[in-house]
Coordinates of N, CA and C in Angstrom, one line a residue:
X15 N 245.5 3.3 -7.5 CA 245.3 4.5 -6.6 C 243.8 4.4 -6.2
X16 N 243.5 4.7 -4.9 CA 242.2 4.5 -4.3 C 241.1 5.5 -4.9
X17 N 241.6 6.6 -5.4 CA 240.6 7.6 -5.9 C 240.2 7.3 -7.4
X18 N 240.9 6.4 -8.0 CA 240.6 6.0 -9.4 C 239.4 5.0 -9.4
X19 N 238.4 5.2 -10.2 CA 237.3 4.3 -10.3 C 237.5 3.5 -11.6
X20 N 237.4 2.2 -11.5 CA 237.6 1.4 -12.7 C 236.3 1.2 -13.4
X21 N 236.2 1.1 -14.7 CA 235.0 0.9 -15.4 C 235.2 0.0 -16.7
X22 N 234.3 -0.8 -17.0 CA 234.2 -1.6 -18.2 C 232.8 -1.6 -18.8
X23 N 232.7 -1.8 -20.1 CA 231.4 -2.0 -20.7 C 231.2 -3.4 -21.1
X24 N 230.0 -3.9 -20.9 CA 229.6 -5.3 -21.4 C 228.2 -5.2 -21.9
X25 N 227.8 -6.2 -22.7 CA 226.4 -6.4 -23.1 C 225.9 -7.7 -22.5
X26 N 226.6 -8.8 -22.9 CA 226.3 -10.1 -22.4 C 227.5 -10.8 -21.8
X27 N 228.7 -10.3 -22.0 CA 229.8 -10.9 -21.4 C 229.8 -10.8 -19.9
X28 N 230.6 -11.6 -19.2 CA 230.6 -11.6 -17.7 C 231.6 -10.5 -17.2
X29 N 231.1 -9.5 -16.5 CA 232.0 -8.6 -15.8 C 232.4 -9.2 -14.5
X30 N 233.7 -9.2 -14.2 CA 234.2 -9.8 -13.0 C 234.9 -8.8 -12.2
X31 N 234.4 -8.5 -11.0 CA 234.9 -7.5 -10.1 C 235.8 -8.3 -9.1
X32 N 237.1 -7.8 -9.0 CA 238.0 -8.5 -8.1 C 238.7 -7.4 -7.3
X33 N 238.6 -7.6 -5.9 CA 239.2 -6.6 -5.0 C 239.8 -7.3 -3.8
X34 N 240.9 -6.8 -3.4 CA 241.5 -7.3 -2.1 C 240.9 -6.4 -1.0
X35 N 240.5 -7.0 0.0 CA 239.8 -6.2 1.1 C 240.6 -5.0 1.6
X36 N 241.9 -5.2 1.6 CA 242.8 -4.1 2.1 C 242.8 -2.9 1.1
X37 N 242.3 -3.1 -0.1 CA 242.3 -2.0 -1.1 C 243.6 -2.0 -1.9
X38 N 244.5 -2.9 -1.6 CA 245.8 -2.9 -2.2 C 245.7 -3.2 -3.7
X39 N 244.8 -4.1 -4.1 CA 244.7 -4.5 -5.5 C 243.2 -4.6 -5.9
X40 N 242.9 -4.2 -7.1 CA 241.5 -4.4 -7.6 C 241.6 -4.4 -9.1
X41 N 240.5 -5.0 -9.7 CA 240.5 -5.1 -11.1 C 239.1 -5.5 -11.6
X42 N 238.8 -5.1 -12.9 CA 237.6 -5.5 -13.6 C 238.0 -6.3 -14.8
X43 N 237.4 -7.5 -14.9 CA 237.8 -8.3 -16.0 C 236.5 -8.5 -16.9
X44 N 236.7 -8.4 -18.2 CA 235.6 -8.6 -19.2 C 235.8 -10.0 -19.8
X45 N 234.9 -10.9 -19.5 CA 235.0 -12.3 -19.8 C 233.9 -12.8 -20.7
X46 N 234.1 -12.6 -22.0 CA 233.2 -13.2 -23.0 C 233.7 -14.7 -23.3
X47 N 233.1 -15.3 -24.3 CA 233.5 -16.7 -24.5 C 235.0 -16.8 -24.9
X48 N 235.5 -15.9 -25.7 CA 236.9 -16.0 -26.2 C 237.8 -15.8 -25.0
X49 N 237.6 -14.8 -24.2 CA 238.4 -14.6 -23.0 C 238.3 -15.7 -22.0
X50 N 237.1 -16.2 -21.8 CA 236.9 -17.4 -20.9 C 237.6 -18.6 -21.4
X51 N 237.5 -18.9 -22.7 CA 238.3 -20.0 -23.3 C 239.8 -19.9 -23.1
X52 N 240.3 -18.6 -23.1 CA 241.7 -18.3 -23.0 C 242.1 -18.2 -21.5
X53 N 241.2 -18.5 -20.6 CA 241.5 -18.4 -19.1 C 241.9 -17.0 -18.7
X54 N 241.2 -16.0 -19.2 CA 241.5 -14.6 -18.9 C 241.3 -14.3 -17.4
X55 N 240.4 -14.9 -16.7 CA 240.1 -14.6 -15.3 C 241.3 -15.2 -14.5
X56 N 241.7 -16.4 -14.7 CA 242.8 -17.0 -14.0 C 244.0 -16.2 -14.2
X57 N 244.3 -15.8 -15.4 CA 245.5 -15.0 -15.8 C 245.4 -13.6 -15.1
X58 N 244.2 -13.0 -15.1 CA 244.1 -11.7 -14.4 C 244.4 -11.8 -12.9
X59 N 243.9 -12.8 -12.3 CA 244.2 -13.0 -10.8 C 245.6 -13.2 -10.6
X60 N 246.3 -14.1 -11.4 CA 247.7 -14.3 -11.3 C 248.5 -13.0 -11.5
X61 N 248.1 -12.2 -12.4 CA 248.8 -10.9 -12.6 C 248.6 -10.0 -11.4
X62 N 247.4 -10.0 -10.8 CA 247.2 -9.2 -9.6 C 248.1 -9.6 -8.4
X63 N 248.4 -10.9 -8.4 CA 249.3 -11.5 -7.3 C 250.7 -11.1 -7.7
X64 N 251.1 -11.4 -8.9 CA 252.6 -11.2 -9.2 C 252.9 -9.7 -9.4
X65 N 252.1 -8.9 -10.0 CA 252.4 -7.5 -10.2 C 252.0 -6.5 -9.2
X66 N 250.9 -6.8 -8.5 CA 250.4 -5.9 -7.5 C 250.6 -6.3 -6.0
X67 N 251.1 -7.6 -5.9 CA 251.3 -8.1 -4.5 C 250.1 -8.5 -3.8
X68 N 249.0 -8.8 -4.5 CA 247.8 -9.2 -3.9 C 247.9 -10.6 -3.3
X69 N 247.3 -10.8 -2.2 CA 247.2 -12.1 -1.5 C 246.0 -12.8 -2.0
X70 N 246.1 -13.9 -2.8 CA 245.0 -14.4 -3.5 C 243.9 -14.9 -2.6
X71 N 244.2 -15.3 -1.4 CA 243.1 -15.8 -0.5 C 242.4 -14.6 0.1
X72 N 242.9 -13.4 -0.1 CA 242.2 -12.2 0.4 C 241.4 -11.5 -0.7
X73 N 241.4 -12.0 -1.9 CA 240.6 -11.5 -3.0 C 239.1 -11.8 -2.8
X74 N 238.3 -10.8 -3.1 CA 236.8 -11.0 -3.1 C 236.4 -10.7 -4.5
X75 N 235.5 -11.5 -5.0 CA 235.1 -11.4 -6.4 C 233.5 -11.4 -6.6
X76 N 233.1 -10.7 -7.6 CA 231.7 -10.8 -7.9 C 231.6 -11.0 -9.4
X77 N 230.8 -12.0 -9.8 CA 230.5 -12.2 -11.3 C 229.2 -11.4 -11.5
X78 N 229.3 -10.3 -12.3 CA 228.2 -9.4 -12.5 C 227.1 -10.0 -13.4
X79 N 226.1 -9.2 -13.7 CA 225.1 -9.7 -14.6 C 225.6 -9.9 -16.0
X80 N 225.2 -11.0 -16.6 CA 225.7 -11.4 -17.9 C 224.7 -12.4 -18.5
X81 N 224.9 -12.8 -19.7 CA 224.0 -13.9 -20.3 C 224.3 -15.2 -19.5
X82 N 223.2 -15.9 -19.2 CA 223.3 -17.1 -18.5 C 223.0 -18.3 -19.4
X83 N 223.2 -19.5 -19.0 CA 223.1 -20.7 -19.8 C 221.6 -20.8 -20.3
X84 N 220.7 -20.2 -19.7 CA 219.3 -20.3 -20.1 C 219.1 -19.7 -21.5
X85 N 220.0 -18.7 -21.9 CA 219.9 -18.0 -23.2 C 221.1 -18.1 -24.1
X86 N 222.2 -18.6 -23.6 CA 223.4 -18.5 -24.4 C 223.6 -19.8 -25.2
X87 N 223.0 -19.8 -26.4 CA 223.1 -20.9 -27.3 C 224.3 -20.7 -28.2
X88 N 225.1 -21.7 -28.4 CA 226.3 -21.6 -29.2 C 226.4 -22.8 -30.1
X89 N 227.3 -22.8 -31.1 CA 227.5 -23.9 -32.0 C 228.8 -24.6 -31.7
X90 N 229.0 -25.7 -32.5 CA 230.2 -26.6 -32.3 C 231.5 -25.8 -32.2
X91 N 231.7 -24.8 -33.0 CA 233.0 -24.2 -33.1 C 233.4 -23.5 -31.8
X92 N 232.4 -23.0 -31.0 CA 232.6 -22.4 -29.7 C 232.6 -23.5 -28.7
X93 N 231.7 -24.4 -28.8 CA 231.6 -25.5 -27.8 C 232.8 -26.3 -27.6
X94 N 233.5 -26.6 -28.7 CA 234.7 -27.4 -28.7 C 235.9 -26.8 -27.9
X95 N 235.7 -25.5 -27.5 CA 236.8 -24.8 -26.7 C 236.5 -24.9 -25.2
X96 N 235.4 -25.6 -24.8 CA 235.1 -25.7 -23.4 C 234.9 -27.1 -23.0
X97 N 235.2 -27.4 -21.7 CA 235.0 -28.7 -21.2 C 233.5 -29.0 -21.2
X98 N 233.1 -30.3 -21.4 CA 231.7 -30.7 -21.6 C 230.8 -30.3 -20.4
X99 N 231.4 -30.2 -19.2 CA 230.5 -29.9 -18.0 C 230.0 -28.5 -18.0
X100 N 230.5 -27.6 -18.9 CA 230.0 -26.2 -19.1 C 228.9 -26.2 -20.1
X101 N 228.7 -27.3 -20.8 CA 227.8 -27.3 -21.9 C 226.5 -28.2 -21.7
X102 N 225.4 -27.7 -22.3 CA 224.2 -28.6 -22.3 C 223.8 -28.7 -23.8
X103 N 223.7 -29.9 -24.2 CA 223.4 -30.2 -25.6 C 221.9 -29.8 -25.9
X104 N 221.7 -29.1 -27.0 CA 220.3 -28.7 -27.4 C 219.8 -29.4 -28.6
X105 N 220.6 -30.2 -29.2 CA 220.3 -31.0 -30.4 C 221.1 -30.4 -31.5
X106 N 221.3 -31.3 -32.5 CA 222.1 -30.9 -33.6 C 223.5 -30.5 -33.2
X107 N 224.0 -29.4 -33.7 CA 225.3 -28.9 -33.2 C 225.1 -27.7 -32.4
X108 N 224.0 -27.6 -31.6 CA 223.8 -26.5 -30.7 C 223.9 -26.9 -29.2
X109 N 224.4 -26.0 -28.5 CA 224.6 -26.2 -27.0 C 224.3 -24.9 -26.3
X110 N 224.1 -25.0 -25.0 CA 224.1 -23.8 -24.2 C 225.4 -23.8 -23.4
X111 N 226.0 -22.6 -23.1 CA 227.2 -22.5 -22.4 C 227.0 -21.8 -21.1
X112 N 227.6 -22.3 -20.0 CA 227.5 -21.7 -18.7 C 228.9 -20.9 -18.5
X113 N 228.9 -19.6 -18.9 CA 230.1 -18.8 -18.8 C 230.4 -18.5 -17.3
X114 N 229.3 -18.4 -16.5 CA 229.5 -18.1 -15.1 C 230.3 -19.3 -14.4
X115 N 229.9 -20.5 -14.7 CA 230.6 -21.6 -14.1 C 232.0 -21.7 -14.6
X116 N 232.3 -21.5 -15.9 CA 233.6 -21.6 -16.4 C 234.5 -20.5 -15.7
X117 N 234.0 -19.3 -15.5 CA 234.8 -18.3 -14.8 C 234.9 -18.5 -13.3
X118 N 233.9 -19.1 -12.7 CA 234.0 -19.4 -11.3 C 235.1 -20.5 -11.1
X119 N 235.2 -21.5 -11.9 CA 236.2 -22.5 -11.8 C 237.6 -21.9 -12.0
X120 N 237.7 -20.9 -12.9 CA 239.0 -20.2 -13.1 C 239.5 -19.5 -11.9
X121 N 238.5 -18.8 -11.2 CA 238.8 -18.1 -10.0 C 239.3 -19.0 -8.9
X122 N 238.7 -20.2 -8.8 CA 239.0 -21.2 -7.8 C 240.4 -21.8 -8.1
X123 N 240.6 -22.1 -9.4 CA 241.9 -22.6 -9.9 C 243.1 -21.6 -9.6
X124 N 242.8 -20.3 -9.6 CA 243.8 -19.3 -9.3 C 244.0 -19.2 -7.8
X125 N 243.2 -19.8 -7.0 CA 243.4 -19.7 -5.6 C 242.4 -18.9 -4.8
X126 N 241.4 -18.2 -5.5 CA 240.4 -17.5 -4.8 C 239.5 -18.4 -4.0
X127 N 239.2 -18.0 -2.8 CA 238.4 -18.9 -1.9 C 237.0 -18.8 -2.3
X128 N 236.3 -20.0 -2.4 CA 235.0 -20.1 -2.9 C 234.0 -19.2 -2.1
X129 N 234.2 -19.1 -0.8 CA 233.4 -18.2 0.0 C 233.6 -16.7 -0.2
X130 N 234.6 -16.4 -1.0 CA 234.8 -15.0 -1.4 C 234.3 -14.6 -2.7
X131 N 233.5 -15.5 -3.3 CA 233.0 -15.3 -4.7 C 231.5 -15.2 -4.6
X132 N 230.9 -14.2 -5.2 CA 229.5 -14.0 -5.3 C 229.0 -13.9 -6.7
X133 N 227.8 -14.1 -6.9 CA 227.2 -14.1 -8.3 C 226.0 -13.1 -8.3
X134 N 225.9 -12.4 -9.4 CA 224.7 -11.7 -9.8 C 223.9 -12.6 -10.6
X135 N 222.7 -13.0 -10.2 CA 222.0 -14.1 -10.9 C 221.1 -13.7 -12.1
X136 N 221.0 -12.4 -12.4 CA 220.1 -12.1 -13.5 C 220.8 -12.3 -14.8
X137 N 220.0 -12.8 -15.8 CA 220.5 -13.0 -17.2 C 220.2 -11.7 -18.0
X138 N 221.3 -11.2 -18.6 CA 221.1 -10.0 -19.4 C 220.1 -10.2 -20.6
X139 N 220.0 -11.4 -21.1 CA 219.2 -11.6 -22.3 C 217.7 -11.7 -21.9
X140 N 217.4 -12.5 -20.9 CA 215.9 -12.7 -20.6 C 215.4 -11.8 -19.5
X141 N 216.3 -11.0 -18.8 CA 215.9 -10.0 -17.8 C 215.8 -8.7 -18.5
X142 N 214.7 -8.4 -19.0 CA 214.6 -7.1 -19.8 C 214.5 -5.9 -19.0
X143 N 214.4 -6.0 -17.7 CA 214.3 -4.8 -16.8 C 215.6 -4.2 -16.5
X144 N 216.1 -3.3 -17.3 CA 217.3 -2.5 -16.9 C 218.6 -3.1 -17.4
X145 N 218.7 -4.2 -18.1 CA 220.0 -4.7 -18.5 C 220.0 -4.8 -20.0
X146 N 221.1 -4.5 -20.6 CA 221.3 -4.5 -22.1 C 221.8 -5.9 -22.5
X147 N 221.4 -6.3 -23.7 CA 221.8 -7.6 -24.2 C 222.0 -7.5 -25.7
X148 N 223.3 -7.9 -26.1 CA 223.5 -7.9 -27.6 C 222.8 -9.1 -28.2
X149 N 222.7 -10.2 -27.5 CA 222.1 -11.4 -28.0 C 220.6 -11.1 -28.2
X150 N 220.0 -10.3 -27.3 CA 218.6 -10.0 -27.5 C 218.3 -8.9 -28.5
X151 N 219.1 -7.8 -28.5 CA 218.8 -6.6 -29.3 C 219.8 -6.4 -30.4
X152 N 220.8 -7.2 -30.6 CA 221.7 -7.0 -31.7 C 222.4 -5.7 -31.7
X153 N 222.6 -5.1 -32.9 CA 223.4 -3.8 -33.0 C 222.7 -2.7 -32.2
X154 N 221.4 -2.8 -31.9 CA 220.7 -1.8 -31.2 C 220.9 -1.8 -29.7
X155 N 221.6 -2.8 -29.2 CA 221.8 -3.0 -27.8 C 222.7 -1.9 -27.2
X156 N 222.4 -1.4 -26.1 CA 223.2 -0.5 -25.3 C 224.3 -1.3 -24.6
X157 N 224.9 -0.7 -23.6 CA 226.0 -1.4 -22.9 C 225.7 -1.2 -21.4
X158 N 226.0 -2.3 -20.6 CA 226.0 -2.2 -19.2 C 227.4 -1.7 -18.8
X159 N 227.4 -0.6 -18.0 CA 228.7 -0.1 -17.6 C 229.0 -0.4 -16.2
X160 N 230.1 -1.1 -15.9 CA 230.4 -1.6 -14.6 C 231.5 -0.7 -13.9
X161 N 231.2 -0.3 -12.7 CA 232.2 0.5 -12.0 C 232.7 -0.2 -10.7
X162 N 233.9 0.0 -10.4 CA 234.5 -0.5 -9.2 C 235.3 0.6 -8.5
X163 N 234.9 0.9 -7.3 CA 235.6 2.0 -6.6 C 236.8 1.5 -5.8
X164 N 237.7 2.4 -5.4 CA 238.9 1.9 -4.7 C 238.9 2.3 -3.2
X165 N 237.7 2.7 -2.7 CA 237.6 3.0 -1.3 C 237.8 1.8 -0.4
X166 N 238.6 1.8 0.6 CA 238.9 0.7 1.4 C 237.6 0.2 2.1
X167 N 236.8 1.1 2.5 CA 235.6 0.7 3.3 C 234.4 0.3 2.4
X168 N 234.7 0.3 1.1 CA 233.6 0.0 0.2 C 233.7 -1.5 -0.3
X169 N 232.6 -2.2 -0.1 CA 232.5 -3.6 -0.6 C 231.4 -3.6 -1.7
X170 N 231.4 -2.5 -2.5 CA 230.3 -2.3 -3.4 C 230.8 -2.3 -4.9
X171 N 229.9 -2.6 -5.7 CA 230.1 -2.5 -7.1 C 228.9 -1.8 -7.7
X172 N 229.0 -1.3 -8.9 CA 227.8 -0.7 -9.5 C 227.8 -1.0 -11.0
X173 N 226.6 -1.3 -11.4 CA 226.4 -1.5 -12.8 C 225.3 -0.6 -13.3
X174 N 225.6 0.3 -14.3 CA 224.6 1.1 -14.9 C 224.5 0.8 -16.3
X175 N 223.3 1.2 -16.9 CA 223.1 0.9 -18.3 C 223.0 2.1 -19.1
X176 N 223.5 2.1 -20.3 CA 223.5 3.3 -21.1 C 223.4 2.8 -22.6
X177 N 222.7 3.6 -23.4 CA 222.6 3.3 -24.8 C 223.7 4.1 -25.5

């Protein structure tokens, strides 16, 4: 329904805003490493097509602010669940993971056009100005609340931060 505003909370996970230009279908996807490894974004887009009748080539997506590969260090147990081109070895059994690229590839695999995908480039962990990060602040971290409106003339998203 167009008057309903969608919202999710994230700290370092990737919020993915998906909307069909016509306003027929929209969704917010919370993609942490577990969801990304399980192809949550591709599955979410496929559900929008099968259940809501969205035309995949008309979907527009934004990958919102999240932890980026500059700060997202992981160990072998997480790394083994991703293809090697999403990983950068840091030595020992440590890697950095590029969640944005993993989810971008899932959107493209689902049929979303590359030119319809945008990125928010700030890293929640090293961008201390206005973004919360669990990796940076632990249990004291607030949450970034992401909103997606259903207005047909709106091509906007909104992220606010709250403790």
